PDB file of C-alpha atoms in Angstrom:
ATOM      1  CA  MET X  76       0.000   0.000   0.000  1.00  0.00           C
ATOM      2  CA  THR X  77       1.355   3.416  -0.916  1.00  0.00           C
ATOM      3  CA  THR X  78       0.546   6.643   0.834  1.00  0.00           C
ATOM      4  CA  PHE X  79       0.135   9.827  -1.147  1.00  0.00           C
ATOM      5  CA  LEU X  80      -0.467  13.206   0.398  1.00  0.00           C
ATOM      6  CA  PRO X  81      -1.122  16.385  -1.565  1.00  0.00           C
ATOM      7  CA  LYS X  82       1.750  18.897  -1.458  1.00  0.00           C
ATOM      8  CA  GLU X  83      -0.290  21.360   0.621  1.00  0.00           C
ATOM      9  CA  VAL X  84      -1.069  18.746   3.270  1.00  0.00           C
ATOM     10  CA  GLN X  85       2.557  17.575   3.396  1.00  0.00           C
ATOM     11  CA  ALA X  86       3.764  21.190   3.727  1.00  0.00           C
ATOM     12  CA  GLY X  87       1.283  21.746   6.575  1.00  0.00           C
ATOM     13  CA  LEU X  88       2.466  18.615   8.371  1.00  0.00           C
ATOM     14  CA  ASP X  89       6.116  19.624   7.944  1.00  0.00           C
ATOM     15  CA  ALA X  90       5.408  23.133   9.288  1.00  0.00           C
ATOM     16  CA  ALA X  91       3.577  21.706  12.324  1.00  0.00           C
ATOM     17  CA  ARG X  92       6.439  19.268  13.012  1.00  0.00           C
ATOM     18  CA  LYS X  93       9.023  22.056  12.788  1.00  0.00           C
ATOM     19  CA  LYS X  94       6.955  24.327  15.073  1.00  0.00           C
ATOM     20  CA  ASP X  95       6.685  21.524  17.641  1.00  0.00           C
ATOM     21  CA  GLN X  96      10.445  20.881  17.510  1.00  0.00           C
ATOM     22  CA  LYS X  97      11.174  24.580  18.075  1.00  0.00           C
ATOM     23  CA  ARG X  98       8.802  24.739  21.024  1.00  0.00           C
ATOM     24  CA  ASN X  99      10.212  21.607  22.688  1.00  0.00           C
ATOM     25  CA  SER X 100      13.869  22.372  22.032  1.00  0.00           C
ATOM     26  CA  ARG X 101      15.865  23.644  24.999  1.00  0.00           C
ATOM     27  CA  MET X 102      19.259  23.887  23.355  1.00  0.00           C
ATOM     28  CA  LEU X 103      20.713  26.995  21.751  1.00  0.00           C
ATOM     29  CA  VAL X 104      23.839  27.452  19.663  1.00  0.00           C
ATOM     30  CA  GLU X 105      25.730  30.750  19.663  1.00  0.00           C
ATOM     31  CA  ALA X 106      27.943  31.614  16.697  1.00  0.00           C
ATOM     32  CA  ASP X 107      29.371  34.991  15.652  1.00  0.00           C
ATOM     33  CA  GLY X 108      27.271  36.803  18.266  1.00  0.00           C
ATOM     34  CA  GLN X 109      24.005  35.283  16.956  1.00  0.00           C
ATOM     35  CA  THR X 110      21.863  32.698  18.745  1.00  0.00           C
ATOM     36  CA  TYR X 111      19.919  29.920  17.000  1.00  0.00           C
ATOM     37  CA  ARG X 112      17.551  27.291  18.423  1.00  0.00           C
ATOM     38  CA  VAL X 113      18.754  23.689  17.977  1.00  0.00           C
ATOM     39  CA  LEU X 114      16.025  21.415  16.588  1.00  0.00           C
ATOM     40  CA  ARG X 115      17.915  18.147  17.025  1.00  0.00           C
ATOM     41  CA  PHE X 116      21.184  17.254  18.753  1.00  0.00           C
ATOM     42  CA  TRP X 117      23.128  14.003  18.458  1.00  0.00           C
ATOM     43  CA  GLU X 118      26.611  12.763  19.317  1.00  0.00           C
ATOM     44  CA  THR X 119      28.290  13.896  16.075  1.00  0.00           C
ATOM     45  CA  GLY X 120      26.247  16.989  15.207  1.00  0.00           C
ATOM     46  CA  PHE X 121      23.070  19.028  15.414  1.00  0.00           C
ATOM     47  CA  ALA X 122      20.368  20.495  13.182  1.00  0.00           C
ATOM     48  CA  LEU X 123      18.920  24.002  12.879  1.00  0.00           C
ATOM     49  CA  ASP X 124      15.959  25.377  10.948  1.00  0.00           C
ATOM     50  CA  ALA X 125      17.198  25.822   7.370  1.00  0.00           C
ATOM     51  CA  GLU X 126      15.237  29.059   6.881  1.00  0.00           C
ATOM     52  CA  ALA X 127      16.792  30.802   9.888  1.00  0.00           C
ATOM     53  CA  ALA X 128      20.301  29.332   9.939  1.00  0.00           C
ATOM     54  CA  PRO X 129      23.202  30.346   7.734  1.00  0.00           C
ATOM     55  CA  HIS X 130      25.962  27.980   6.654  1.00  0.00           C
ATOM     56  CA  LEU X 131      27.851  28.161   9.942  1.00  0.00           C
ATOM     57  CA  ARG X 132      31.480  27.188  10.185  1.00  0.00           C
ATOM     58  CA  GLY X 133      33.976  27.542  13.000  1.00  0.00           C
ATOM     59  CA  PHE X 134      33.707  27.748  16.780  1.00  0.00           C
ATOM     60  CA  VAL X 135      30.289  27.687  18.465  1.00  0.00           C
ATOM     61  CA  ASP X 136      28.977  27.457  22.018  1.00  0.00           C
ATOM     62  CA  LEU X 137      26.045  25.192  22.922  1.00  0.00           C
ATOM     63  CA  TYR X 138      23.707  26.033  25.797  1.00  0.00           C
ATOM     64  CA  ASP X 139      20.870  24.156  27.464  1.00  0.00           C
ATOM     65  CA  ARG X 140      18.475  26.473  29.331  1.00  0.00           C
ATOM     66  CA  GLY X 141      21.236  29.031  29.799  1.00  0.00           C
ATOM     67  CA  GLU X 142      23.834  26.550  31.054  1.00  0.00           C
ATOM     68  CA  HIS X 143      26.994  26.439  28.926  1.00  0.00           C
ATOM     69  CA  LEU X 144      27.444  22.757  28.023  1.00  0.00           C
ATOM     70  CA  TYR X 145      29.797  22.481  25.058  1.00  0.00           C
ATOM     71  CA  GLN X 146      32.198  24.366  22.870  1.00  0.00           C
ATOM     72  CA  GLY X 147      32.715  22.937  19.431  1.00  0.00           C
ATOM     73  CA  LEU X 148      34.255  23.341  16.027  1.00  0.00           C
ATOM     74  CA  ILE X 149      31.647  22.733  13.327  1.00  0.00           C
ATOM     75  CA  LEU X 150      31.040  22.786   9.616  1.00  0.00           C
ATOM     76  CA  ALA X 151      27.815  22.763   7.633  1.00  0.00           C
ATOM     77  CA  SER X 152      27.051  19.266   6.400  1.00  0.00           C
ATOM     78  CA  GLU X 153      23.821  19.129   4.414  1.00  0.00           C
ATOM     79  CA  GLU X 154      20.270  20.397   4.191  1.00  0.00           C
ATOM     80  CA  GLU X 155      17.474  17.876   4.428  1.00  0.00           C
ATOM     81  CA  GLY X 156      13.790  18.154   5.222  1.00  0.00           C
ATOM     82  CA  GLY X 157      13.915  21.851   6.086  1.00  0.00           C
ATOM     83  CA  GLU X 158      16.825  21.347   8.505  1.00  0.00           C
ATOM     84  CA  MET X 159      20.427  22.449   8.110  1.00  0.00           C
ATOM     85  CA  CYS X 160      22.690  19.774   9.590  1.00  0.00           C
ATOM     86  CA  TYR X 161      26.118  20.504  11.064  1.00  0.00           C
ATOM     87  CA  GLU X 162      28.880  18.102  12.023  1.00  0.00           C
ATOM     88  CA  PHE X 163      31.344  18.452  14.875  1.00  0.00           C
ATOM     89  CA  LYS X 164      35.019  18.372  14.081  1.00  0.00           C
ATOM     90  CA  ARG X 165      35.676  18.841  17.800  1.00  0.00           C
ATOM     91  CA  LEU X 166      33.303  18.916  20.771  1.00  0.00           C
ATOM     92  CA  THR X 167      34.516  19.816  24.266  1.00  0.00           C
ATOM     93  CA  ALA X 168      32.379  19.584  27.392  1.00  0.00           C
ATOM     94  CA  ILE X 169      32.501  22.675  29.604  1.00  0.00           C
ATOM     95  CA  ARG X 170      33.257  22.052  33.263  1.00  0.00           C
ATOM     96  CA  GLY X 171      31.896  24.124  36.125  1.00  0.00           C
ATOM     97  CA  LYS X 172      35.155  25.869  37.016  1.00  0.00           C
ATOM     98  CA  GLN X 173      38.333  26.857  35.230  1.00  0.00           C
ATOM     99  CA  PRO X 174      41.301  24.500  35.568  1.00  0.00           C
ATOM    100  CA  ALA X 175      44.148  25.751  37.738  1.00  0.00           C
ATOM    101  CA  ASP X 176      47.548  26.145  36.107  1.00  0.00           C
ATOM    102  CA  PHE X 177      49.372  25.690  39.412  1.00  0.00           C
ATOM    103  CA  VAL X 178      49.378  23.262  42.330  1.00  0.00           C
ATOM    104  CA  LYS X 179      47.129  24.413  45.149  1.00  0.00           C
ATOM    105  CA  GLU X 180      48.510  24.046  48.647  1.00  0.00           C
ATOM    106  CA  GLU X 181      46.413  22.039  51.053  1.00  0.00           C
ATOM    107  CA  HIS X 182      46.498  24.749  53.745  1.00  0.00           C
ATOM    108  CA  GLU X 183      46.561  28.177  52.182  1.00  0.00           C
ATOM    109  CA  VAL X 184      47.083  31.310  54.240  1.00  0.00           C
ATOM    110  CA  ILE X 185      43.897  33.329  54.017  1.00  0.00           C
ATOM    111  CA  ALA X 186      44.778  36.262  56.267  1.00  0.00           C
ATOM    112  CA  LEU X 187      47.434  37.362  58.733  1.00  0.00           C
ATOM    113  CA  LEU X 188      46.518  38.543  62.196  1.00  0.00           C
ATOM    114  CA  GLY X 189      48.303  41.656  63.383  1.00  0.00           C
ATOM    115  CA  HIS X 190      50.466  41.562  66.509  1.00  0.00           C
ATOM    116  CA  GLN X 191      48.989  43.580  69.391  1.00  0.00           C
ATOM    117  CA  SER X 192      51.190  44.839  72.242  1.00  0.00           C
TER     118      SER X 192
END
């Protein structure tokens, strides 16, 4: 059995699916000072709305509800089904604090008490 939908119906279904993905998506990608909503995210890449997203290339930051999760190096892969897909060349998870470039002493001096006579 084959299924055939008129072009108008298929376009309506695609628009509704894309609207639902935008509403449910929590992730954002920031590139060149612009922010775009991520429709889909997987281990080796992510997808944006093809109408709103340019052919991004280079370093990007990925956020989930305002929390900085990843920094990556990307390139535009392909456009399919109204989505622009991007692949990661490098993806680095962001940790909560900056790494120290020195050895921290176990007992650090916080303050010195003055000598009273």
